[in-house]
JSON list of C-alpha atoms in Angstrom, two decimals:
[
{"chain": "A", "resi": 1, "resn": "GLY", "atom": "CA", "xyz": [-10.06, 2.88, 6.29]},
{"chain": "A", "resi": 2, "resn": "GLN", "atom": "CA", "xyz": [-6.52, 2.05, 5.29]},
{"chain": "A", "resi": 3, "resn": "ASN", "atom": "CA", "xyz": [-5.36, 3.04, 1.84]},
{"chain": "A", "resi": 4, "resn": "ILE", "atom": "CA", "xyz": [-2.24, 3.13, -0.29]},
{"chain": "A", "resi": 5, "resn": "ASP", "atom": "CA", "xyz": [-2.10, 5.11, -3.53]},
{"chain": "A", "resi": 6, "resn": "GLN", "atom": "CA", "xyz": [0.44, 4.91, -6.31]},
{"chain": "A", "resi": 7, "resn": "PRO", "atom": "CA", "xyz": [0.22, 5.80, -10.01]},
{"chain": "A", "resi": 8, "resn": "THR", "atom": "CA", "xyz": [-1.04, 3.00, -12.21]},
{"chain": "A", "resi": 9, "resn": "GLU", "atom": "CA", "xyz": [1.52, 3.36, -14.96]},
{"chain": "A", "resi": 10, "resn": "MET", "atom": "CA", "xyz": [4.60, 5.42, -15.79]},
{"chain": "A", "resi": 11, "resn": "THR", "atom": "CA", "xyz": [6.84, 5.61, -18.85]},
{"chain": "A", "resi": 12, "resn": "ALA", "atom": "CA", "xyz": [10.50, 6.60, -18.86]},
{"chain": "A", "resi": 13, "resn": "THR", "atom": "CA", "xyz": [13.50, 6.49, -21.19]},
{"chain": "A", "resi": 14, "resn": "GLU", "atom": "CA", "xyz": [16.51, 4.22, -20.87]},
{"chain": "A", "resi": 15, "resn": "GLY", "atom": "CA", "xyz": [19.33, 6.00, -19.03]},
{"chain": "A", "resi": 16, "resn": "ALA", "atom": "CA", "xyz": [17.00, 8.51, -17.39]},
{"chain": "A", "resi": 17, "resn": "ILE", "atom": "CA", "xyz": [15.73, 8.88, -13.80]},
{"chain": "A", "resi": 18, "resn": "VAL", "atom": "CA", "xyz": [12.20, 8.15, -12.63]},
{"chain": "A", "resi": 19, "resn": "GLN", "atom": "CA", "xyz": [10.44, 8.73, -9.31]},
{"chain": "A", "resi": 20, "resn": "ILE", "atom": "CA", "xyz": [7.50, 6.55, -8.27]},
{"chain": "A", "resi": 21, "resn": "ASN", "atom": "CA", "xyz": [5.37, 8.04, -5.52]},
{"chain": "A", "resi": 22, "resn": "CYS", "atom": "CA", "xyz": [3.36, 6.28, -2.85]},
{"chain": "A", "resi": 23, "resn": "THR", "atom": "CA", "xyz": [0.99, 7.91, -0.35]},
{"chain": "A", "resi": 24, "resn": "TYR", "atom": "CA", "xyz": [-0.60, 6.04, 2.49]},
{"chain": "A", "resi": 25, "resn": "GLN", "atom": "CA", "xyz": [-3.24, 6.38, 5.17]},
{"chain": "A", "resi": 26, "resn": "THR", "atom": "CA", "xyz": [-3.02, 3.67, 7.79]},
{"chain": "A", "resi": 27, "resn": "SER", "atom": "CA", "xyz": [-4.08, 3.43, 11.42]},
{"chain": "A", "resi": 28, "resn": "GLY", "atom": "CA", "xyz": [-0.47, 2.99, 12.48]},
{"chain": "A", "resi": 29, "resn": "PHE", "atom": "CA", "xyz": [2.96, 2.73, 10.96]},
{"chain": "A", "resi": 30, "resn": "ASN", "atom": "CA", "xyz": [5.63, 0.08, 11.39]},
{"chain": "A", "resi": 31, "resn": "GLY", "atom": "CA", "xyz": [7.57, 0.45, 8.16]},
{"chain": "A", "resi": 32, "resn": "LEU", "atom": "CA", "xyz": [7.21, 0.80, 4.40]},
{"chain": "A", "resi": 33, "resn": "PHE", "atom": "CA", "xyz": [8.48, -1.65, 1.80]},
{"chain": "A", "resi": 34, "resn": "TRP", "atom": "CA", "xyz": [9.11, -1.43, -1.92]},
{"chain": "A", "resi": 35, "resn": "TYR", "atom": "CA", "xyz": [9.03, -4.56, -4.06]},
{"chain": "A", "resi": 36, "resn": "GLN", "atom": "CA", "xyz": [9.70, -5.14, -7.75]},
{"chain": "A", "resi": 37, "resn": "GLN", "atom": "CA", "xyz": [7.61, -7.59, -9.73]},
{"chain": "A", "resi": 38, "resn": "HIS", "atom": "CA", "xyz": [8.40, -8.59, -13.30]},
{"chain": "A", "resi": 39, "resn": "ALA", "atom": "CA", "xyz": [5.50, -9.90, -15.35]},
{"chain": "A", "resi": 40, "resn": "GLY", "atom": "CA", "xyz": [4.72, -13.49, -14.47]},
{"chain": "A", "resi": 41, "resn": "GLU", "atom": "CA", "xyz": [7.18, -13.55, -11.59]},
{"chain": "A", "resi": 42, "resn": "ALA", "atom": "CA", "xyz": [7.04, -13.20, -7.81]},
{"chain": "A", "resi": 43, "resn": "PRO", "atom": "CA", "xyz": [7.70, -9.86, -6.12]},
{"chain": "A", "resi": 44, "resn": "THR", "atom": "CA", "xyz": [11.26, -9.31, -4.91]},
{"chain": "A", "resi": 45, "resn": "PHE", "atom": "CA", "xyz": [12.32, -7.00, -2.07]},
{"chain": "A", "resi": 46, "resn": "LEU", "atom": "CA", "xyz": [13.90, -3.65, -2.94]},
{"chain": "A", "resi": 47, "resn": "SER", "atom": "CA", "xyz": [13.90, -1.51, 0.20]},
{"chain": "A", "resi": 48, "resn": "TYR", "atom": "CA", "xyz": [12.57, -0.91, 3.70]},
{"chain": "A", "resi": 49, "resn": "ASN", "atom": "CA", "xyz": [12.08, 2.48, 5.40]},
{"chain": "A", "resi": 50, "resn": "VAL", "atom": "CA", "xyz": [10.92, 2.95, 8.96]},
{"chain": "A", "resi": 51, "resn": "LEU", "atom": "CA", "xyz": [12.54, 6.32, 9.77]},
{"chain": "A", "resi": 52, "resn": "ASP", "atom": "CA", "xyz": [12.25, 9.56, 7.79]},
{"chain": "A", "resi": 53, "resn": "GLY", "atom": "CA", "xyz": [14.86, 10.13, 5.15]},
{"chain": "A", "resi": 54, "resn": "LEU", "atom": "CA", "xyz": [16.54, 8.58, 2.17]},
{"chain": "A", "resi": 55, "resn": "GLU", "atom": "CA", "xyz": [17.86, 5.04, 1.90]},
{"chain": "A", "resi": 56, "resn": "GLU", "atom": "CA", "xyz": [20.21, 4.46, -1.02]},
{"chain": "A", "resi": 57, "resn": "LYS", "atom": "CA", "xyz": [21.02, 1.11, -2.56]},
{"chain": "A", "resi": 58, "resn": "GLY", "atom": "CA", "xyz": [22.94, 1.32, -5.80]},
{"chain": "A", "resi": 59, "resn": "ARG", "atom": "CA", "xyz": [20.75, 2.70, -8.58]},
{"chain": "A", "resi": 60, "resn": "PHE", "atom": "CA", "xyz": [17.67, 2.56, -6.34]},
{"chain": "A", "resi": 61, "resn": "SER", "atom": "CA", "xyz": [16.81, 4.94, -3.49]},
{"chain": "A", "resi": 62, "resn": "SER", "atom": "CA", "xyz": [13.73, 5.13, -1.30]},
{"chain": "A", "resi": 63, "resn": "PHE", "atom": "CA", "xyz": [12.52, 8.13, 0.68]},
{"chain": "A", "resi": 64, "resn": "LEU", "atom": "CA", "xyz": [10.04, 8.33, 3.54]},
{"chain": "A", "resi": 65, "resn": "SER", "atom": "CA", "xyz": [8.17, 11.17, 5.24]},
{"chain": "A", "resi": 66, "resn": "ARG", "atom": "CA", "xyz": [6.00, 9.79, 8.03]},
{"chain": "A", "resi": 67, "resn": "SER", "atom": "CA", "xyz": [4.38, 13.15, 8.80]},
{"chain": "A", "resi": 68, "resn": "LYS", "atom": "CA", "xyz": [3.17, 13.41, 5.20]},
{"chain": "A", "resi": 69, "resn": "GLY", "atom": "CA", "xyz": [2.33, 9.73, 4.75]},
{"chain": "A", "resi": 70, "resn": "TYR", "atom": "CA", "xyz": [4.53, 9.75, 1.69]},
{"chain": "A", "resi": 71, "resn": "SER", "atom": "CA", "xyz": [7.29, 7.72, 0.12]},
{"chain": "A", "resi": 72, "resn": "TYR", "atom": "CA", "xyz": [8.99, 7.57, -3.22]},
{"chain": "A", "resi": 73, "resn": "LEU", "atom": "CA", "xyz": [11.22, 5.13, -5.04]},
{"chain": "A", "resi": 74, "resn": "LEU", "atom": "CA", "xyz": [13.89, 6.72, -7.22]},
{"chain": "A", "resi": 75, "resn": "LEU", "atom": "CA", "xyz": [15.44, 4.72, -10.02]},
{"chain": "A", "resi": 76, "resn": "LYS", "atom": "CA", "xyz": [18.55, 6.12, -11.71]},
{"chain": "A", "resi": 77, "resn": "GLU", "atom": "CA", "xyz": [20.32, 5.17, -14.94]},
{"chain": "A", "resi": 78, "resn": "LEU", "atom": "CA", "xyz": [17.28, 3.23, -16.08]},
{"chain": "A", "resi": 79, "resn": "GLN", "atom": "CA", "xyz": [17.83, -0.03, -17.89]},
{"chain": "A", "resi": 80, "resn": "MET", "atom": "CA", "xyz": [15.39, -2.01, -20.02]},
{"chain": "A", "resi": 81, "resn": "LYS", "atom": "CA", "xyz": [15.34, -4.72, -17.33]},
{"chain": "A", "resi": 82, "resn": "ASP", "atom": "CA", "xyz": [13.80, -2.19, -14.93]},
{"chain": "A", "resi": 83, "resn": "SER", "atom": "CA", "xyz": [10.52, -2.55, -16.83]},
{"chain": "A", "resi": 84, "resn": "ALA", "atom": "CA", "xyz": [8.34, -4.07, -14.12]},
{"chain": "A", "resi": 85, "resn": "SER", "atom": "CA", "xyz": [5.64, -3.28, -11.59]},
{"chain": "A", "resi": 86, "resn": "TYR", "atom": "CA", "xyz": [6.73, -1.56, -8.39]},
{"chain": "A", "resi": 87, "resn": "LEU", "atom": "CA", "xyz": [4.70, -2.32, -5.30]},
{"chain": "A", "resi": 88, "resn": "CYS", "atom": "CA", "xyz": [4.50, -0.14, -2.21]},
{"chain": "A", "resi": 89, "resn": "ALA", "atom": "CA", "xyz": [3.45, -1.83, 1.04]},
{"chain": "A", "resi": 90, "resn": "VAL", "atom": "CA", "xyz": [2.97, -0.51, 4.57]},
{"chain": "A", "resi": 91, "resn": "ARG", "atom": "CA", "xyz": [2.99, -2.42, 7.83]},
{"chain": "A", "resi": 92, "resn": "GLY", "atom": "CA", "xyz": [0.31, -0.61, 9.81]},
{"chain": "A", "resi": 93, "resn": "ASP", "atom": "CA", "xyz": [-0.76, -0.98, 13.41]},
{"chain": "A", "resi": 94, "resn": "SER", "atom": "CA", "xyz": [-0.19, -4.68, 13.32]},
{"chain": "A", "resi": 95, "resn": "ASN", "atom": "CA", "xyz": [3.29, -6.11, 13.32]},
{"chain": "A", "resi": 96, "resn": "TYR", "atom": "CA", "xyz": [2.18, -8.76, 10.98]},
{"chain": "A", "resi": 97, "resn": "GLN", "atom": "CA", "xyz": [-0.01, -7.61, 8.14]},
{"chain": "A", "resi": 98, "resn": "LEU", "atom": "CA", "xyz": [1.24, -5.65, 5.14]},
{"chain": "A", "resi": 99, "resn": "ILE", "atom": "CA", "xyz": [-1.16, -3.37, 3.28]},
{"chain": "A", "resi": 100, "resn": "TRP", "atom": "CA", "xyz": [-0.32, -3.22, -0.41]},
{"chain": "A", "resi": 101, "resn": "GLY", "atom": "CA", "xyz": [-0.78, -0.64, -3.10]},
{"chain": "A", "resi": 102, "resn": "ALA", "atom": "CA", "xyz": [-2.04, -1.81, -6.51]},
{"chain": "A", "resi": 103, "resn": "GLY", "atom": "CA", "xyz": [1.41, -1.29, -8.00]},
{"chain": "A", "resi": 104, "resn": "THR", "atom": "CA", "xyz": [2.93, 1.03, -10.60]},
{"chain": "A", "resi": 105, "resn": "LYS", "atom": "CA", "xyz": [3.74, -0.47, -13.97]},
{"chain": "A", "resi": 106, "resn": "LEU", "atom": "CA", "xyz": [6.95, 1.11, -15.25]},
{"chain": "A", "resi": 107, "resn": "ILE", "atom": "CA", "xyz": [7.60, 0.99, -18.99]},
{"chain": "A", "resi": 108, "resn": "ILE", "atom": "CA", "xyz": [11.13, 1.77, -20.17]},
{"chain": "A", "resi": 109, "resn": "LYS", "atom": "CA", "xyz": [11.57, 2.92, -23.76]},
{"chain": "A", "resi": 110, "resn": "PRO", "atom": "CA", "xyz": [14.87, 2.89, -25.68]},
{"chain": "B", "resi": 1, "resn": "LYS", "atom": "CA", "xyz": [19.47, -21.90, 0.62]},
{"chain": "B", "resi": 2, "resn": "ALA", "atom": "CA", "xyz": [16.42, -22.95, -1.37]},
{"chain": "B", "resi": 3, "resn": "GLY", "atom": "CA", "xyz": [13.74, -20.34, -1.90]},
{"chain": "B", "resi": 4, "resn": "VAL", "atom": "CA", "xyz": [10.04, -20.49, -1.20]},
{"chain": "B", "resi": 5, "resn": "THR", "atom": "CA", "xyz": [8.37, -23.22, -3.23]},
{"chain": "B", "resi": 6, "resn": "GLN", "atom": "CA", "xyz": [4.73, -23.54, -4.14]},
{"chain": "B", "resi": 7, "resn": "THR", "atom": "CA", "xyz": [2.82, -26.43, -5.66]},
{"chain": "B", "resi": 8, "resn": "PRO", "atom": "CA", "xyz": [1.15, -26.77, -8.00]},
{"chain": "B", "resi": 9, "resn": "ARG", "atom": "CA", "xyz": [2.22, -23.92, -10.27]},
{"chain": "B", "resi": 10, "resn": "TYR", "atom": "CA", "xyz": [-0.94, -24.04, -12.38]},
{"chain": "B", "resi": 11, "resn": "LEU", "atom": "CA", "xyz": [-4.39, -25.36, -11.63]},
{"chain": "B", "resi": 12, "resn": "ILE", "atom": "CA", "xyz": [-7.67, -25.44, -13.50]},
{"chain": "B", "resi": 13, "resn": "LYS", "atom": "CA", "xyz": [-10.86, -26.17, -11.58]},
{"chain": "B", "resi": 14, "resn": "THR", "atom": "CA", "xyz": [-14.57, -25.76, -12.14]},
{"chain": "B", "resi": 15, "resn": "ARG", "atom": "CA", "xyz": [-17.07, -23.82, -10.06]},
{"chain": "B", "resi": 16, "resn": "GLY", "atom": "CA", "xyz": [-18.10, -25.59, -6.89]},
{"chain": "B", "resi": 17, "resn": "GLN", "atom": "CA", "xyz": [-14.94, -27.65, -6.56]},
{"chain": "B", "resi": 18, "resn": "GLN", "atom": "CA", "xyz": [-12.41, -27.20, -3.80]},
{"chain": "B", "resi": 19, "resn": "VAL", "atom": "CA", "xyz": [-8.65, -26.77, -4.06]},
{"chain": "B", "resi": 20, "resn": "THR", "atom": "CA", "xyz": [-5.61, -27.10, -1.79]},
{"chain": "B", "resi": 21, "resn": "LEU", "atom": "CA", "xyz": [-2.41, -25.15, -2.45]},
{"chain": "B", "resi": 22, "resn": "SER", "atom": "CA", "xyz": [0.89, -25.89, -0.78]},
{"chain": "B", "resi": 23, "resn": "CYS", "atom": "CA", "xyz": [3.79, -23.68, 0.28]},
{"chain": "B", "resi": 24, "resn": "SER", "atom": "CA", "xyz": [7.21, -24.62, 1.65]},
{"chain": "B", "resi": 25, "resn": "PRO", "atom": "CA", "xyz": [8.99, -21.61, 3.21]},
{"chain": "B", "resi": 26, "resn": "ILE", "atom": "CA", "xyz": [12.69, -20.95, 3.29]},
{"chain": "B", "resi": 27, "resn": "SER", "atom": "CA", "xyz": [14.37, -23.20, 5.83]},
{"chain": "B", "resi": 28, "resn": "GLY", "atom": "CA", "xyz": [14.28, -21.57, 9.26]},
{"chain": "B", "resi": 29, "resn": "HIS", "atom": "CA", "xyz": [11.47, -19.17, 8.42]},
{"chain": "B", "resi": 30, "resn": "ARG", "atom": "CA", "xyz": [8.56, -19.49, 10.82]},
{"chain": "B", "resi": 31, "resn": "SER", "atom": "CA", "xyz": [6.11, -17.02, 9.31]},
{"chain": "B", "resi": 32, "resn": "VAL", "atom": "CA", "xyz": [4.10, -17.79, 6.19]},
{"chain": "B", "resi": 33, "resn": "SER", "atom": "CA", "xyz": [1.65, -15.36, 4.59]},
{"chain": "B", "resi": 34, "resn": "TRP", "atom": "CA", "xyz": [-0.77, -15.98, 1.74]},
{"chain": "B", "resi": 35, "resn": "TYR", "atom": "CA", "xyz": [-1.91, -13.40, -0.82]},
{"chain": "B", "resi": 36, "resn": "GLN", "atom": "CA", "xyz": [-4.30, -13.27, -3.72]},
{"chain": "B", "resi": 37, "resn": "GLN", "atom": "CA", "xyz": [-3.19, -11.19, -6.70]},
{"chain": "B", "resi": 38, "resn": "THR", "atom": "CA", "xyz": [-5.52, -10.14, -9.51]},
{"chain": "B", "resi": 39, "resn": "PRO", "atom": "CA", "xyz": [-4.92, -7.55, -12.26]},
{"chain": "B", "resi": 40, "resn": "GLY", "atom": "CA", "xyz": [-5.69, -4.06, -11.00]},
{"chain": "B", "resi": 41, "resn": "GLN", "atom": "CA", "xyz": [-6.35, -5.20, -7.42]},
{"chain": "B", "resi": 42, "resn": "GLY", "atom": "CA", "xyz": [-2.83, -5.64, -6.24]},
{"chain": "B", "resi": 43, "resn": "LEU", "atom": "CA", "xyz": [-1.94, -8.04, -3.50]},
{"chain": "B", "resi": 44, "resn": "GLN", "atom": "CA", "xyz": [-4.79, -8.89, -1.16]},
{"chain": "B", "resi": 45, "resn": "PHE", "atom": "CA", "xyz": [-3.77, -10.38, 2.18]},
{"chain": "B", "resi": 46, "resn": "LEU", "atom": "CA", "xyz": [-5.42, -13.67, 3.06]},
{"chain": "B", "resi": 47, "resn": "PHE", "atom": "CA", "xyz": [-3.76, -14.78, 6.29]},
{"chain": "B", "resi": 48, "resn": "GLU", "atom": "CA", "xyz": [-0.50, -15.25, 8.11]},
{"chain": "B", "resi": 49, "resn": "TYR", "atom": "CA", "xyz": [0.69, -18.22, 10.12]},
{"chain": "B", "resi": 50, "resn": "PHE", "atom": "CA", "xyz": [3.45, -18.17, 12.69]},
{"chain": "B", "resi": 51, "resn": "SER", "atom": "CA", "xyz": [4.55, -21.29, 14.54]},
{"chain": "B", "resi": 52, "resn": "GLU", "atom": "CA", "xyz": [1.42, -23.18, 13.48]},
{"chain": "B", "resi": 53, "resn": "THR", "atom": "CA", "xyz": [-0.96, -20.44, 14.67]},
{"chain": "B", "resi": 54, "resn": "GLN", "atom": "CA", "xyz": [-2.98, -18.10, 12.48]},
{"chain": "B", "resi": 55, "resn": "ARG", "atom": "CA", "xyz": [-2.18, -14.69, 13.86]},
{"chain": "B", "resi": 56, "resn": "ASN", "atom": "CA", "xyz": [-3.78, -12.43, 11.29]},
{"chain": "B", "resi": 57, "resn": "LYS", "atom": "CA", "xyz": [-6.53, -12.75, 8.73]},
{"chain": "B", "resi": 58, "resn": "GLY", "atom": "CA", "xyz": [-7.64, -10.58, 5.83]},
{"chain": "B", "resi": 59, "resn": "ASN", "atom": "CA", "xyz": [-11.15, -9.83, 4.63]},
{"chain": "B", "resi": 60, "resn": "PHE", "atom": "CA", "xyz": [-11.93, -13.00, 2.76]},
{"chain": "B", "resi": 61, "resn": "PRO", "atom": "CA", "xyz": [-14.93, -15.27, 3.21]},
{"chain": "B", "resi": 62, "resn": "GLY", "atom": "CA", "xyz": [-14.76, -18.42, 5.28]},
{"chain": "B", "resi": 63, "resn": "ARG", "atom": "CA", "xyz": [-14.36, -20.48, 2.10]},
{"chain": "B", "resi": 64, "resn": "PHE", "atom": "CA", "xyz": [-10.69, -19.54, 2.32]},
{"chain": "B", "resi": 65, "resn": "SER", "atom": "CA", "xyz": [-8.81, -21.37, 5.06]},
{"chain": "B", "resi": 66, "resn": "GLY", "atom": "CA", "xyz": [-5.29, -22.39, 5.85]},
{"chain": "B", "resi": 67, "resn": "ARG", "atom": "CA", "xyz": [-3.02, -24.18, 8.21]},
{"chain": "B", "resi": 68, "resn": "GLN", "atom": "CA", "xyz": [0.65, -24.51, 9.07]},
{"chain": "B", "resi": 69, "resn": "PHE", "atom": "CA", "xyz": [2.48, -27.64, 10.04]},
{"chain": "B", "resi": 70, "resn": "SER", "atom": "CA", "xyz": [5.24, -28.12, 12.59]},
{"chain": "B", "resi": 71, "resn": "ASN", "atom": "CA", "xyz": [7.88, -27.97, 9.83]},
{"chain": "B", "resi": 72, "resn": "SER", "atom": "CA", "xyz": [6.47, -24.50, 8.86]},
{"chain": "B", "resi": 73, "resn": "ARG", "atom": "CA", "xyz": [5.02, -25.78, 5.58]},
{"chain": "B", "resi": 74, "resn": "SER", "atom": "CA", "xyz": [1.62, -24.28, 4.94]},
{"chain": "B", "resi": 75, "resn": "GLU", "atom": "CA", "xyz": [-1.48, -25.13, 2.96]},
{"chain": "B", "resi": 76, "resn": "MET", "atom": "CA", "xyz": [-4.42, -23.03, 1.95]},
{"chain": "B", "resi": 77, "resn": "ASN", "atom": "CA", "xyz": [-7.79, -24.39, 0.95]},
{"chain": "B", "resi": 78, "resn": "VAL", "atom": "CA", "xyz": [-10.57, -22.80, -1.04]},
{"chain": "B", "resi": 79, "resn": "SER", "atom": "CA", "xyz": [-13.91, -24.54, -0.98]},
{"chain": "B", "resi": 80, "resn": "THR", "atom": "CA", "xyz": [-16.89, -24.09, -3.30]},
{"chain": "B", "resi": 81, "resn": "LEU", "atom": "CA", "xyz": [-14.84, -22.28, -5.92]},
{"chain": "B", "resi": 82, "resn": "GLU", "atom": "CA", "xyz": [-16.30, -19.26, -7.70]},
{"chain": "B", "resi": 83, "resn": "LEU", "atom": "CA", "xyz": [-15.26, -17.70, -10.99]},
{"chain": "B", "resi": 84, "resn": "GLY", "atom": "CA", "xyz": [-13.93, -14.69, -9.08]},
{"chain": "B", "resi": 85, "resn": "ASP", "atom": "CA", "xyz": [-11.42, -16.89, -7.29]},
{"chain": "B", "resi": 86, "resn": "SER", "atom": "CA", "xyz": [-9.34, -17.06, -10.46]},
{"chain": "B", "resi": 87, "resn": "ALA", "atom": "CA", "xyz": [-6.08, -15.40, -9.48]},
{"chain": "B", "resi": 88, "resn": "LEU", "atom": "CA", "xyz": [-2.41, -15.83, -8.72]},
{"chain": "B", "resi": 89, "resn": "TYR", "atom": "CA", "xyz": [-1.98, -17.07, -5.15]},
{"chain": "B", "resi": 90, "resn": "LEU", "atom": "CA", "xyz": [1.33, -16.10, -3.63]},
{"chain": "B", "resi": 91, "resn": "CYS", "atom": "CA", "xyz": [2.93, -17.43, -0.53]},
{"chain": "B", "resi": 92, "resn": "ALA", "atom": "CA", "xyz": [5.63, -15.46, 1.31]},
{"chain": "B", "resi": 93, "resn": "SER", "atom": "CA", "xyz": [7.85, -16.40, 4.22]},
{"chain": "B", "resi": 94, "resn": "ARG", "atom": "CA", "xyz": [9.91, -14.36, 6.64]},
{"chain": "B", "resi": 95, "resn": "PRO", "atom": "CA", "xyz": [12.24, -15.42, 9.39]},
{"chain": "B", "resi": 96, "resn": "ARG", "atom": "CA", "xyz": [11.04, -14.06, 12.72]},
{"chain": "B", "resi": 97, "resn": "GLY", "atom": "CA", "xyz": [7.81, -12.25, 12.01]},
{"chain": "B", "resi": 98, "resn": "GLU", "atom": "CA", "xyz": [9.25, -8.95, 13.22]},
{"chain": "B", "resi": 99, "resn": "ARG", "atom": "CA", "xyz": [8.26, -5.63, 11.71]},
{"chain": "B", "resi": 100, "resn": "GLY", "atom": "CA", "xyz": [11.41, -5.13, 9.63]},
{"chain": "B", "resi": 101, "resn": "ASP", "atom": "CA", "xyz": [11.51, -8.61, 8.18]},
{"chain": "B", "resi": 102, "resn": "GLU", "atom": "CA", "xyz": [11.32, -8.63, 4.42]},
{"chain": "B", "resi": 103, "resn": "GLN", "atom": "CA", "xyz": [9.05, -11.17, 2.84]},
{"chain": "B", "resi": 104, "resn": "PHE", "atom": "CA", "xyz": [10.39, -13.72, 0.38]},
{"chain": "B", "resi": 105, "resn": "PHE", "atom": "CA", "xyz": [7.82, -14.74, -2.17]},
{"chain": "B", "resi": 106, "resn": "GLY", "atom": "CA", "xyz": [7.30, -18.02, -3.92]},
{"chain": "B", "resi": 107, "resn": "PRO", "atom": "CA", "xyz": [6.54, -18.21, -7.66]},
{"chain": "B", "resi": 108, "resn": "GLY", "atom": "CA", "xyz": [2.82, -18.52, -7.02]},
{"chain": "B", "resi": 109, "resn": "THR", "atom": "CA", "xyz": [0.03, -20.86, -8.04]},
{"chain": "B", "resi": 110, "resn": "ARG", "atom": "CA", "xyz": [-2.10, -19.63, -10.91]},
{"chain": "B", "resi": 111, "resn": "LEU", "atom": "CA", "xyz": [-5.66, -20.84, -10.33]},
{"chain": "B", "resi": 112, "resn": "THR", "atom": "CA", "xyz": [-8.22, -20.71, -13.12]},
{"chain": "B", "resi": 113, "resn": "VAL", "atom": "CA", "xyz": [-11.85, -21.42, -12.26]},
{"chain": "B", "resi": 114, "resn": "LEU", "atom": "CA", "xyz": [-14.08, -22.32, -15.20]}
]
């Protein structure tokens, strides 16, 4: 079957760095997405990786290793507003359907 | 450009009733996907429409159906509601339906089944 795993919850301190991991097993691979979802709001796009390596976008970076079925989202200089759920999603052997992880709830403490 | 809109935002129904939810994608977007989100389950894919055709469907019973109109607006229908159908229903649109397209989500419709 197809499966995406990410930690349920993580806690970090304001100003610090946190890494959220995502491992996947899918029957094919056509890209991996990270989304941010604040409580009560819709998910918003953070990053897209289709090739191995690191993609950097300001305070956020996303890494992909296709051979290991592994990705991580790195958040630097954490701010209180980064408290949210972070969703990992993989487009498998279909160009159309995304398979979603259950999300990682990130709690930022002062 | 206006974002994805969904109506209604909140809905309360009783078991056995049916419900229709509406989604208007971003102008120019031809692909509309529907998801069910419940605590601890993450986003569960319902179906995707592209140019009025359903081109992918998730593992939901036949009580869940949808359609897309020529203006790309989409509706989903749930018949014979069950308590377990209580969830946030999210609609997402993307421009061309290609693999790298990011999805733009609407605010969702929160359905409560009593």
